[in-house]
mmCIF file of C-alpha atoms in Angstrom:
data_model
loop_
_atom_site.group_PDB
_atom_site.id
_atom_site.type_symbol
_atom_site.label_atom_id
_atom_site.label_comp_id
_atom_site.label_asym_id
_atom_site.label_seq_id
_atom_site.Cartn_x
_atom_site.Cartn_y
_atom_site.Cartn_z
ATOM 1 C CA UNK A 899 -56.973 -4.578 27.689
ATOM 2 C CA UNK A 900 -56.613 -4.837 24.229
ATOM 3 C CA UNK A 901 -53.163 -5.088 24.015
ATOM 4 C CA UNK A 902 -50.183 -6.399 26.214
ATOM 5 C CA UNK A 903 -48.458 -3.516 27.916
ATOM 6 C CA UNK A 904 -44.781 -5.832 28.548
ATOM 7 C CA UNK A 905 -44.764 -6.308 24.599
ATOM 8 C CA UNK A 906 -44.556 -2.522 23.911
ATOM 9 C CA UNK A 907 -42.265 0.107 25.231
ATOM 10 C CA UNK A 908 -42.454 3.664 26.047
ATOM 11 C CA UNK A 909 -41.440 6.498 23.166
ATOM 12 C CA UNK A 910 -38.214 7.617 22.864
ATOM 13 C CA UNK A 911 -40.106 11.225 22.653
ATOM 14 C CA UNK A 912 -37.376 12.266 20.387
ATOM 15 C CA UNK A 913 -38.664 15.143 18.015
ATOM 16 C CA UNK A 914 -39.116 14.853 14.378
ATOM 17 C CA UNK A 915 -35.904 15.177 12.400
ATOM 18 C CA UNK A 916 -35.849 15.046 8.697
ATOM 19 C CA UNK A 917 -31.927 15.416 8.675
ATOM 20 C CA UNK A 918 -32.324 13.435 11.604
ATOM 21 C CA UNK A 919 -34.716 10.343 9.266
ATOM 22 C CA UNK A 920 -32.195 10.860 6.112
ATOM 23 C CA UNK A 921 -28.566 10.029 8.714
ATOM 24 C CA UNK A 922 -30.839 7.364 9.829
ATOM 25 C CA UNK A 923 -31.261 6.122 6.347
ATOM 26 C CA UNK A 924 -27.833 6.179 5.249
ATOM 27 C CA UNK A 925 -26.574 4.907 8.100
ATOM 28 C CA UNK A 926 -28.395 1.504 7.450
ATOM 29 C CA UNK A 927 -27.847 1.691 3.616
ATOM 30 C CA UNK A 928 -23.673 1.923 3.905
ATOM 31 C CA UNK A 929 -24.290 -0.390 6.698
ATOM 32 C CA UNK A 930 -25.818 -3.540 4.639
ATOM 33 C CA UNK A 931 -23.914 -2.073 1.408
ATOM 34 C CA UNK A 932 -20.410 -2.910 3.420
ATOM 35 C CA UNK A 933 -21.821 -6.096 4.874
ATOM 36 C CA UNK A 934 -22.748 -7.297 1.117
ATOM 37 C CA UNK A 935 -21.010 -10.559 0.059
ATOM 38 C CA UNK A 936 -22.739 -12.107 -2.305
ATOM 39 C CA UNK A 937 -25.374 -11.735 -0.216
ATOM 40 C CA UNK A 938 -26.248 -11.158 3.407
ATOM 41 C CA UNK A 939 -25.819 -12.668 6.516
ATOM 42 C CA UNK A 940 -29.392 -14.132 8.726
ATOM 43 C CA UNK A 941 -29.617 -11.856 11.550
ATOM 44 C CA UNK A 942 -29.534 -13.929 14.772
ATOM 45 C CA UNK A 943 -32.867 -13.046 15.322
ATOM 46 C CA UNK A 944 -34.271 -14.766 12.297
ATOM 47 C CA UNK A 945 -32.983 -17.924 12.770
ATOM 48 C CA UNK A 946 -35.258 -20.614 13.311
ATOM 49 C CA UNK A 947 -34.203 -24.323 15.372
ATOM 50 C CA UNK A 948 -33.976 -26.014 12.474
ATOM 51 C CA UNK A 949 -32.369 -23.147 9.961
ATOM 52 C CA UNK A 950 -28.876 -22.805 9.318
ATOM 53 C CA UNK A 951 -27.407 -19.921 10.766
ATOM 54 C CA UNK A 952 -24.676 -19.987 7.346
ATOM 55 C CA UNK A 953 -27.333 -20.092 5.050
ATOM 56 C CA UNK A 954 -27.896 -16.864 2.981
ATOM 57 C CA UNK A 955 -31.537 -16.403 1.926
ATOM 58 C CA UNK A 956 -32.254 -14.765 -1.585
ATOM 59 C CA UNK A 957 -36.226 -13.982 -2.008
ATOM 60 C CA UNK A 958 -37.905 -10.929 -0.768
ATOM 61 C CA UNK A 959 -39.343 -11.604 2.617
ATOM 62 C CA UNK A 960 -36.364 -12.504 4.969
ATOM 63 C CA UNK A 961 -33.370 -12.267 1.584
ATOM 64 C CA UNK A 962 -31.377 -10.886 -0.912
ATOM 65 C CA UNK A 963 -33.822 -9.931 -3.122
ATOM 66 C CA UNK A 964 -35.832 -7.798 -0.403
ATOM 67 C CA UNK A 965 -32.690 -5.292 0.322
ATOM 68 C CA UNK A 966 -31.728 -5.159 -3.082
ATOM 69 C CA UNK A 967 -35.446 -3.871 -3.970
ATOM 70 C CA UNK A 968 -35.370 -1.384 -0.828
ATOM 71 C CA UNK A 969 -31.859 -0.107 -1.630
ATOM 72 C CA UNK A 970 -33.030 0.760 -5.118
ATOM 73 C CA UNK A 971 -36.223 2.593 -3.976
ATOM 74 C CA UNK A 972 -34.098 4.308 -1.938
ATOM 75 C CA UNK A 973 -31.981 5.385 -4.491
ATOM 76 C CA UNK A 974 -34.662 6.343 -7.210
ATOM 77 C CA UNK A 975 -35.878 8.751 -4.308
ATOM 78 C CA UNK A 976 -33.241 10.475 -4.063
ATOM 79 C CA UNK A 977 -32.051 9.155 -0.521
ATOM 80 C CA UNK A 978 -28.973 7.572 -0.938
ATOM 81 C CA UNK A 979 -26.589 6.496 -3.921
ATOM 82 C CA UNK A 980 -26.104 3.433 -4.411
ATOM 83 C CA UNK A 981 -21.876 1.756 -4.717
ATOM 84 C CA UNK A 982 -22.649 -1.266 -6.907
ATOM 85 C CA UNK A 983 -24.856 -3.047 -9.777
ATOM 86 C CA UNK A 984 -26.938 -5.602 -8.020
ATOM 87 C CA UNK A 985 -28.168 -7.000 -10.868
ATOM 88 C CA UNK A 986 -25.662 -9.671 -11.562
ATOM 89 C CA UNK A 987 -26.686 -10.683 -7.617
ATOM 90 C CA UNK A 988 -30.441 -11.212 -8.628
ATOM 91 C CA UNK A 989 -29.569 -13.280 -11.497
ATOM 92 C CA UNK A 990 -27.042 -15.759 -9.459
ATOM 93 C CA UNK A 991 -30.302 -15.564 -7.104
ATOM 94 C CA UNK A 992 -32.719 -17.454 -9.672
ATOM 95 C CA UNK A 993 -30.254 -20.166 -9.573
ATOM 96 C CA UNK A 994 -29.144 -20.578 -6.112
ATOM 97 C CA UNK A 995 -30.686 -23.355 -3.243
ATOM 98 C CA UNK A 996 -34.375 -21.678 -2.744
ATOM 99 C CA UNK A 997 -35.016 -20.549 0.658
ATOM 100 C CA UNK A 998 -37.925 -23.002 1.417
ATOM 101 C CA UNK A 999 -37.014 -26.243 -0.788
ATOM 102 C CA UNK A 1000 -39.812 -28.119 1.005
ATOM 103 C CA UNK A 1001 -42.276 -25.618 -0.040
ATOM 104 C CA UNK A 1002 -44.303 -25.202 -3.758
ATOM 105 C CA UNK A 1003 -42.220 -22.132 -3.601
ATOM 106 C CA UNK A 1004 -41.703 -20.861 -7.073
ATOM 107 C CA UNK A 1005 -44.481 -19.004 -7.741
ATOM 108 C CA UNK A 1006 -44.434 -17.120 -4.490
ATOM 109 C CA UNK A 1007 -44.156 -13.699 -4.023
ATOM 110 C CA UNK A 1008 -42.480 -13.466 -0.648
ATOM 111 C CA UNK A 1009 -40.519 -16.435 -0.424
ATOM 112 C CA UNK A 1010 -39.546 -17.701 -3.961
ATOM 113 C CA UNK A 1011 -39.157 -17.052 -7.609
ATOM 114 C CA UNK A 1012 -41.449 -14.777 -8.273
ATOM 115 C CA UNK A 1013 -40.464 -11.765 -6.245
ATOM 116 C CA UNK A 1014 -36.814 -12.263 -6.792
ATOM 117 C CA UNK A 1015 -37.870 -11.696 -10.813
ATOM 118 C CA UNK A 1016 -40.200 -9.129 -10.330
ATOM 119 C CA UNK A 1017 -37.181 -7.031 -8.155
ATOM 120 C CA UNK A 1018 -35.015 -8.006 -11.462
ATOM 121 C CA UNK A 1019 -37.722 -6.739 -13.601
ATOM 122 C CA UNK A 1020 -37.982 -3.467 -11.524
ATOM 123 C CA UNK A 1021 -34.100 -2.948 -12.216
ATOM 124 C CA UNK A 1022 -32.991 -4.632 -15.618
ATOM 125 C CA UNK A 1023 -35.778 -5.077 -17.465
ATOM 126 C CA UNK A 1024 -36.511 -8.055 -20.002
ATOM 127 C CA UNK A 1025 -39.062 -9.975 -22.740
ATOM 128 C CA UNK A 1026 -37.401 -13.255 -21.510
ATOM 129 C CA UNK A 1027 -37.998 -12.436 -17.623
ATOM 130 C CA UNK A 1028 -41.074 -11.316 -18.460
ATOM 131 C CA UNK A 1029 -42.840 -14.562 -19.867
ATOM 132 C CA UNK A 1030 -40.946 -16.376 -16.805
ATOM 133 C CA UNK A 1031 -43.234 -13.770 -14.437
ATOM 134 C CA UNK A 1032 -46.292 -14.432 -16.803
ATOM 135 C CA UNK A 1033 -46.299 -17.943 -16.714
ATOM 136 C CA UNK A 1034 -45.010 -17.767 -12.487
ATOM 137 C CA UNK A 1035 -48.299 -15.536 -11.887
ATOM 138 C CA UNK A 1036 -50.737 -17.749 -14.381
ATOM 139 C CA UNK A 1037 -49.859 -20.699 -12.263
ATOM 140 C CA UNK A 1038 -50.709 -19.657 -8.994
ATOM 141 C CA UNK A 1039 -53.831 -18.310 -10.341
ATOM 142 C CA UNK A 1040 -55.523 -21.220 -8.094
ATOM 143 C CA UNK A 1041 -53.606 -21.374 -5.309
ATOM 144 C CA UNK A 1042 -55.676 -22.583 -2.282
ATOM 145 C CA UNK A 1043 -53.197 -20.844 0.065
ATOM 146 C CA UNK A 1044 -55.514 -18.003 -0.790
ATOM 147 C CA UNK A 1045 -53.118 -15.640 0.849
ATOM 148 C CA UNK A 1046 -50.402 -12.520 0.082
ATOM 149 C CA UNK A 1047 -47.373 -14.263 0.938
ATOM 150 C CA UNK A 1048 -47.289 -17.670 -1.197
ATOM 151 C CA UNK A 1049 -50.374 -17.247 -2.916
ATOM 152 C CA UNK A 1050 -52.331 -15.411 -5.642
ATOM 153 C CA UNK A 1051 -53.366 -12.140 -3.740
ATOM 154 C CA UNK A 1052 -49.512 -11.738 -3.690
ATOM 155 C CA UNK A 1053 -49.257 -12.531 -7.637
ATOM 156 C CA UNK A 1054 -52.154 -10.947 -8.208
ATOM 157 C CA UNK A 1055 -50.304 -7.703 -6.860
ATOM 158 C CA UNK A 1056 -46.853 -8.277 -8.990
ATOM 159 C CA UNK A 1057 -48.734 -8.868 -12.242
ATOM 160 C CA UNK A 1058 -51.394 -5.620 -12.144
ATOM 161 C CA UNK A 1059 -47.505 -4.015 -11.266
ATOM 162 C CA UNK A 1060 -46.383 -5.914 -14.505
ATOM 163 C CA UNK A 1061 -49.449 -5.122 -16.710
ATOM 164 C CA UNK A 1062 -50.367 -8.790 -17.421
ATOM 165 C CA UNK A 1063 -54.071 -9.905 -17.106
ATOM 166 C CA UNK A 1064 -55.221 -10.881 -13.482
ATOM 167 C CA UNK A 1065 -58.915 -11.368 -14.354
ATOM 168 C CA UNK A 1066 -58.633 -15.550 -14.267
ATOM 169 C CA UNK A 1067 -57.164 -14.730 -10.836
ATOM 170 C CA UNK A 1068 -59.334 -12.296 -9.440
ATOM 171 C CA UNK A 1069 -62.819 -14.047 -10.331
ATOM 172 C CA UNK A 1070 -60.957 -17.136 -8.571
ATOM 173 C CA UNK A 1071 -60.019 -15.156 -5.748
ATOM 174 C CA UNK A 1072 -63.943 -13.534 -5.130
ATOM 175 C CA UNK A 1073 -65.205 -16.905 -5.788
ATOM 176 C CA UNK A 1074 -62.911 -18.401 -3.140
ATOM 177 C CA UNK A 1075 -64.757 -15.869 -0.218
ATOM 178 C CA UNK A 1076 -66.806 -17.713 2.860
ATOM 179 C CA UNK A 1077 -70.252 -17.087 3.096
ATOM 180 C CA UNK A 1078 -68.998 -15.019 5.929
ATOM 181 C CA UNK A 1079 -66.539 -13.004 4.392
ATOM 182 C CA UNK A 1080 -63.207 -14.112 4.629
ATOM 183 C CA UNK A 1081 -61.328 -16.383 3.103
ATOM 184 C CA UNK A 1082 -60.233 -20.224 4.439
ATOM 185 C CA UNK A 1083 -56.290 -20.678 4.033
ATOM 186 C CA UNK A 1084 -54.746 -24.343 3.052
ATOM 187 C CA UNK A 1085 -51.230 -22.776 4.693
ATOM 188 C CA UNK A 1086 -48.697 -25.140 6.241
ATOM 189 C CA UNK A 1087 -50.871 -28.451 6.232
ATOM 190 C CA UNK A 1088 -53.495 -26.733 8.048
ATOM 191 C CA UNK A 1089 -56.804 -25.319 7.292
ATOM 192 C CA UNK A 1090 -57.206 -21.579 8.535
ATOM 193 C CA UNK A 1091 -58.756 -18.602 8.565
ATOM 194 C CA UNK A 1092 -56.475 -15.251 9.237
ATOM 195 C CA UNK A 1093 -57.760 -11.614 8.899
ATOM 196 C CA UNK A 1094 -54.807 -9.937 8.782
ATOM 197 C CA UNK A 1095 -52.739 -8.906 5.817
ATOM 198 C CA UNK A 1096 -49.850 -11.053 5.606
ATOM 199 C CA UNK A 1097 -51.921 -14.414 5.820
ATOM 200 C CA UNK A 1098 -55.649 -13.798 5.208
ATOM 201 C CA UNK A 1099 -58.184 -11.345 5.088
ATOM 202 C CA UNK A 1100 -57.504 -8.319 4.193
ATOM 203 C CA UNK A 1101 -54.450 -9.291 2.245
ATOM 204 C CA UNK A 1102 -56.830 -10.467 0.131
ATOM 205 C CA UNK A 1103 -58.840 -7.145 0.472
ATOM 206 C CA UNK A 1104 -56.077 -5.267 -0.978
ATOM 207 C CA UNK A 1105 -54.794 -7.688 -3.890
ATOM 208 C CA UNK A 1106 -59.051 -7.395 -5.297
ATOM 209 C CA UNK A 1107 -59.460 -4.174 -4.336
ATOM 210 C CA UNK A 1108 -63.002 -3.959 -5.044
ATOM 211 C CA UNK A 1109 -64.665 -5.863 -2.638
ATOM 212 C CA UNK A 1110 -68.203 -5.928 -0.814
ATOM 213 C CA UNK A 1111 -68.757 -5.662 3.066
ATOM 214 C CA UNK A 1112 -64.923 -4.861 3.748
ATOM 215 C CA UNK A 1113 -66.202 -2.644 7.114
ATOM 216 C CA UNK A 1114 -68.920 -4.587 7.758
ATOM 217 C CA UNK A 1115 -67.050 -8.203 8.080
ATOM 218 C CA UNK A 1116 -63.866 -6.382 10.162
ATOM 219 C CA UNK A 1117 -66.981 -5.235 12.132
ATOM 220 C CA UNK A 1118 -68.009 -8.613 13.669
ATOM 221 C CA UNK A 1119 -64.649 -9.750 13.997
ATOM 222 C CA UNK A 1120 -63.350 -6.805 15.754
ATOM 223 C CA UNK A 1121 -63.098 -6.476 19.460
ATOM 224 C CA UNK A 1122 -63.657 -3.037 21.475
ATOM 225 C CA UNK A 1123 -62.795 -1.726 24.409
ATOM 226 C CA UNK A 1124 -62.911 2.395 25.284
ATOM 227 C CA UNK A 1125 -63.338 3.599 21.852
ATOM 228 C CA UNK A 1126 -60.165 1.238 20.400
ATOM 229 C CA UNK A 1127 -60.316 -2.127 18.715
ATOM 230 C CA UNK A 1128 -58.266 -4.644 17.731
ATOM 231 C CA UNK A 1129 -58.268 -7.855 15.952
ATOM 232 C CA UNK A 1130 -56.810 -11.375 16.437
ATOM 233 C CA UNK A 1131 -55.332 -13.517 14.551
ATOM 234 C CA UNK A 1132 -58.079 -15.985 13.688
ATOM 235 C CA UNK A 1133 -62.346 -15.225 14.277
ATOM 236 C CA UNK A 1134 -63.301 -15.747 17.204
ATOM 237 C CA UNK A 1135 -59.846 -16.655 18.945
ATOM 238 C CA UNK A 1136 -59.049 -14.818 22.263
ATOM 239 C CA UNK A 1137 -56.416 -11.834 21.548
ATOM 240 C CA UNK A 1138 -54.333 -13.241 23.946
ATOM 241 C CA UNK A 1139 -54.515 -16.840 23.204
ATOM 242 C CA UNK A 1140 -50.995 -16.886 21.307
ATOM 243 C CA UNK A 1141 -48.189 -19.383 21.993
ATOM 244 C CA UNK A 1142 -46.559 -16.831 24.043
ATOM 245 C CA UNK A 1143 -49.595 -15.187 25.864
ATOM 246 C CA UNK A 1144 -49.288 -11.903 24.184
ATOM 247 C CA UNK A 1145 -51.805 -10.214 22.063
ATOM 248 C CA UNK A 1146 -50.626 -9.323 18.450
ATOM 249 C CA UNK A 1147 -50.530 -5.326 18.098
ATOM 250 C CA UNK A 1148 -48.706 -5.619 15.027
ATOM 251 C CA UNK A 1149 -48.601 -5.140 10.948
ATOM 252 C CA UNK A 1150 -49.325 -9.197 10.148
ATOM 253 C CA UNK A 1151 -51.908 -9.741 12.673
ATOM 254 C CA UNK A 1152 -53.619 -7.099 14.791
ATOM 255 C CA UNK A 1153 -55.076 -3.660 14.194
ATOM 256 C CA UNK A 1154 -51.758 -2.019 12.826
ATOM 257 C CA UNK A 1155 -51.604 -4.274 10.128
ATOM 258 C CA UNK A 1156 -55.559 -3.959 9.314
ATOM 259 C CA UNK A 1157 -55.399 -0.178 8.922
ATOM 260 C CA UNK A 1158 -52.586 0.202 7.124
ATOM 261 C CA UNK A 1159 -53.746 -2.230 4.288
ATOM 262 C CA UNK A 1160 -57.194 -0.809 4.327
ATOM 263 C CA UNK A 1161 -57.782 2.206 5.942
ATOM 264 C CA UNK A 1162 -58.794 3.228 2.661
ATOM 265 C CA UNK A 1163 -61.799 1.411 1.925
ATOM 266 C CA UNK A 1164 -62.903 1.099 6.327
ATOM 267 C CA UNK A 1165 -65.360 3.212 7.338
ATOM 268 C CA UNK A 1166 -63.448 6.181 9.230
ATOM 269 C CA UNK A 1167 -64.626 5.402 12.178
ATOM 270 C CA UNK A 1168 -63.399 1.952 12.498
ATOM 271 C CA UNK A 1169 -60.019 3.005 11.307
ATOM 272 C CA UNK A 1170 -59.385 5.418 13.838
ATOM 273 C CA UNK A 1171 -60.239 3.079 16.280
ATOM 274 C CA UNK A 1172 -57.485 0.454 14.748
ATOM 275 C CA UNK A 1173 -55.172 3.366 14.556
ATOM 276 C CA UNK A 1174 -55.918 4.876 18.570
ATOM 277 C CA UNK A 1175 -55.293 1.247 19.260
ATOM 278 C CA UNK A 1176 -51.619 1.354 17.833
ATOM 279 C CA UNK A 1177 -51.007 4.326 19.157
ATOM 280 C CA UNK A 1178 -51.846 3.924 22.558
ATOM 281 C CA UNK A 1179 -49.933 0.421 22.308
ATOM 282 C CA UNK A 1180 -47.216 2.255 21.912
ATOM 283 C CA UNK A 1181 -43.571 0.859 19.532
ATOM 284 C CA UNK A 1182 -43.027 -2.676 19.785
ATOM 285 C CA UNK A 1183 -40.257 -4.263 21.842
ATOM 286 C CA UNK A 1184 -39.501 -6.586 19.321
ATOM 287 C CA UNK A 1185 -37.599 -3.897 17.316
ATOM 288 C CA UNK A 1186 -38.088 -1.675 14.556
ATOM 289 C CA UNK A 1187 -39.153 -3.600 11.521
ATOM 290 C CA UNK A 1188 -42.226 -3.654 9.182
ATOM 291 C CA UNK A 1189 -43.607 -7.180 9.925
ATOM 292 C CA UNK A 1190 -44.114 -6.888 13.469
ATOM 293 C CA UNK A 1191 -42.469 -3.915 14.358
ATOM 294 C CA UNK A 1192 -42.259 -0.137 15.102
ATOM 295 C CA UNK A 1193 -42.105 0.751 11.737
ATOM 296 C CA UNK A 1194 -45.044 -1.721 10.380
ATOM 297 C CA UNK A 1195 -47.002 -0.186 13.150
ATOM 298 C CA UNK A 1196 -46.187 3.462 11.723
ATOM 299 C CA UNK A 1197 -47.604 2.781 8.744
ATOM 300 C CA UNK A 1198 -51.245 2.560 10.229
ATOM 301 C CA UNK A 1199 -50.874 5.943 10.656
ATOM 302 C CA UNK A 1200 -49.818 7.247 7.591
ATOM 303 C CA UNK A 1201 -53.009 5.151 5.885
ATOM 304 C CA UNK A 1202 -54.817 7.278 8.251
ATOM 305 C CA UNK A 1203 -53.448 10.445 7.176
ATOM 306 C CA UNK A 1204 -54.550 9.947 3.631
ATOM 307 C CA UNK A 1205 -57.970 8.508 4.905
ATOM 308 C CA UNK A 1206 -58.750 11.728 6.824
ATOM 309 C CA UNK A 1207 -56.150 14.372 6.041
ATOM 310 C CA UNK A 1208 -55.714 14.931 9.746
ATOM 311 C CA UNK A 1209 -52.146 15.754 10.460
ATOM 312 C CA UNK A 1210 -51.930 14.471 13.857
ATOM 313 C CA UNK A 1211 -51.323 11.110 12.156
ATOM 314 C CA UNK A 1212 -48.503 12.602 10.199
ATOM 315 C CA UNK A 1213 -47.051 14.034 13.957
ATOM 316 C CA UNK A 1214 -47.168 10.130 15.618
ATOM 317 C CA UNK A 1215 -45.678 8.686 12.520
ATOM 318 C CA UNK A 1216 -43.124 10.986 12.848
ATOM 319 C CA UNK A 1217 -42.685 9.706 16.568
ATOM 320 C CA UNK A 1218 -42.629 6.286 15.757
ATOM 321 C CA UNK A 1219 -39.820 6.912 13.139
ATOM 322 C CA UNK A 1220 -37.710 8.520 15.438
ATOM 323 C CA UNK A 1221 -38.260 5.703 18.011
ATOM 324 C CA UNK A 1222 -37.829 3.196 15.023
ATOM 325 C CA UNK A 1223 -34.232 4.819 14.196
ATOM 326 C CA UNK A 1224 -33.093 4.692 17.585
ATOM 327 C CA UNK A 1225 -33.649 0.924 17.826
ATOM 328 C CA UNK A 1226 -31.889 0.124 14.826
ATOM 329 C CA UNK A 1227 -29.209 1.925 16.011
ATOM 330 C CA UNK A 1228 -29.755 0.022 19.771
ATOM 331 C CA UNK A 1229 -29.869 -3.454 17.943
ATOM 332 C CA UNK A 1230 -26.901 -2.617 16.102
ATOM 333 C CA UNK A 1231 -24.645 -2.283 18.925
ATOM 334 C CA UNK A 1232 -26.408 -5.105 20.756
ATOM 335 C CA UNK A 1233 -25.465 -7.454 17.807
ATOM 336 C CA UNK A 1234 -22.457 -5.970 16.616
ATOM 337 C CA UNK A 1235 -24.410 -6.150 12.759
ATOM 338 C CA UNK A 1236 -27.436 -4.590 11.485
ATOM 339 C CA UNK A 1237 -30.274 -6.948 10.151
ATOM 340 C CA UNK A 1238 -30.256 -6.919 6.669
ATOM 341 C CA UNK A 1239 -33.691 -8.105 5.317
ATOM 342 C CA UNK A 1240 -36.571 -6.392 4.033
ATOM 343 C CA UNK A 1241 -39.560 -7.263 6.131
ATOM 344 C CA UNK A 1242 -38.198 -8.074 9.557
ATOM 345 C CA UNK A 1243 -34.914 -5.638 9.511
ATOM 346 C CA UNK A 1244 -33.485 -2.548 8.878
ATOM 347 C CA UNK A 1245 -34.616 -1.839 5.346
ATOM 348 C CA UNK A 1246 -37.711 -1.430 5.763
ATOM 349 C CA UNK A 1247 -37.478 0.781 8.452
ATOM 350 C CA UNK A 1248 -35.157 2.681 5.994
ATOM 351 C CA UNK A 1249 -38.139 3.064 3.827
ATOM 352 C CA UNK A 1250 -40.270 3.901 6.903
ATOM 353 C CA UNK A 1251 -38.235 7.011 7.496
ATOM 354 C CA UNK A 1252 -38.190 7.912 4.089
ATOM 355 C CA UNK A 1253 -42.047 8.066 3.673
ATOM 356 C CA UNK A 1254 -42.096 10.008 6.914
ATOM 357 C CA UNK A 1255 -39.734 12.668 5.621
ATOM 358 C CA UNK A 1256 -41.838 12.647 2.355
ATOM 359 C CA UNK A 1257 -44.829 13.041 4.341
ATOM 360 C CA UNK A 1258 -46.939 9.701 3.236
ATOM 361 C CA UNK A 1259 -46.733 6.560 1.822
ATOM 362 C CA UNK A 1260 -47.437 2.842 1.492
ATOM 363 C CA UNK A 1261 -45.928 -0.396 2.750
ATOM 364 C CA UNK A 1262 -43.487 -1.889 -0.012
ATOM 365 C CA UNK A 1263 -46.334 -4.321 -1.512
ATOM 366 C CA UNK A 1264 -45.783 -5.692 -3.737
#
């Protein structure tokens, strides 16, 4: 088995529903518009022991600056309108506690300076912001974390966006790659190796875009079982040999994430595989969300649509976004409150339903 059965759940089976997707959509967007005070609330269910369940987080992955970017791609698509100017928020965001203090966090994308300004630059931009990006992505041109979320694959990412030169970063980057093919991560005091997108491999895949042996180093890694495969965490590691048992069937580690950040440069064959995987696996229990969620795991299939221009992907990403509403909505009344973040809560699935009714599209990277 290639994936644990008690961490997924059965489909809804609700049929497609653009007007259906676009309710959906505004439904979260007055939702975290309403719940807006100076920021937003941590969901219960991303608080950690030793976080404080007051605190109101600002960068992109898990704060502010995340919901303000997907409310505004919402709004430049046409799927909502926006009530107020969050620019004023961003800016008070720059100065504010940082979400990780302990961490080198400034020149991450995810979690510090960096993708708050980028968001800022996306909405007001600025010379003077600018240079502060510049100089943000120039400095973690060598960062041995030599992953998307703190280091330069995610930089690398924001400045191609910006238009500055990458190239110091890039050749860095390629020279950084194991005689195997992946990359080694200096992440959290430890020395690792992840293939997935959020921590290792092919996050770095998609940040250099051109690189060598992309199928033929998922290849080795990847384990099969009746025409499906899936990927763990770390080479070589068991699927299963998580904290909690459970094998990872999800966008930051697992096949869902693999094939939705590279399906386009995989041979076919192996991203079908990655996608059958998800699909049979079913929407994850642990709720709707982009990270490791229904709506992460959509996205696999919507990679694969592009790849092969076979609409069937198009007809289960459509099933997983109905599913994906209908938890929201579940969660909601479980909690009383929605979970406003980008990454792990409702706004990305918000943008998940959007690309669905549009009929493609990509995660929100950078």
């Amino acid at each position: 088995m290639l994936f644990t059965p008690e961490a997924h759940e059965a489909l809804a089976g609700e049929p497609w529903s653009a007007e259906r997707a676009r309710t959906a959509i505004a439904s979260i967007v007055a939702d975290a518009e309403g719940a807006f005070d100076d920021g937003w609330p941590m969901h219960p269910q991303d608080v950690e022991d030793d976080d404080d369940p007051a605190a109101q987080l600002r960068a992109v992955y898990l704060g502010g600056a995340g919901v303000v970017d997907a409310l505004h791609r919402l709004a430049r698509r046409g799927f909502v309108e926006l009530r107020r100017d969050y620019v004023p928020y961003l800016e008070r965001s720059l100065e504010a506690q940082p979400d990780c203090p302990d961490q080198d966090h400034h020149r991450s994308l995810w979690m510090g300076e960096t993708g708050i300004r980028l968001v800022l630059q996306r909405l007001a931009p600025s010379q003077a912001n600018l240079e502060r990006l510049s100089e943000l992505i120039a400095a973690n041109e060598r960062d041995e974390r030599c992953e998307l979320m703190w280091g330069s694959p995610g930089t690398i990412l924001a400045g191609r966006e910006l238009g500055l030169d990458v190239t110091a970063s890039i050749e860095w980057l390629h020279a950084r790659r194991d005689t195997d093919g992946l990359w080694t991560q200096q992440l959290y005091g430890q020395s690792t190796r992840y293939l997935g997108p959020a921590h290792g491999f092919a996050g770095c895949v998609l940040a250099l875009g051109d690189v060598a042996a992309v199928s033929e180093t998922l290849q080795r890694f990847a384990i099969e079982e009746d025409a499906v495969v899936n990927w763990p965490p770390l080479p070589g590691m068991h699927l299963d040999a998580n904290g909690d048992g459970q094998i990872r069937t999800q966008w930051c580690h697992g096949a869902p994430g693999i094939v939705a950040s590279l399906a386009h440069v995989l041979d076919e064959e192996l991203a079908v595989a990655g996608g059958e995987l998800s699909w049979r696996a079913g929407p994850l229990r642990k709720g709707a969300n982009l990270c490791h969620g229904t709506a992460g795991n959509g996205y696999a299939f919507l990679a694969l649509l592009e790849r092969t221009g076979d609409e069937r992907w198009l007809r289960r990403a459509h099933t997983f976004a109905m599913h994906a509403a209908g938890q929201v909505e579940h969660s909601r009344s479980e909690y009383g409150r929605g979970r406003y973040t980008l990454w792990t809560g409702d706004l990305g699935t918000a943008l998940y339903l959007a690309d669905c009714t549009d009929g493609g599209g990509k995660l929100p990277l950078p």
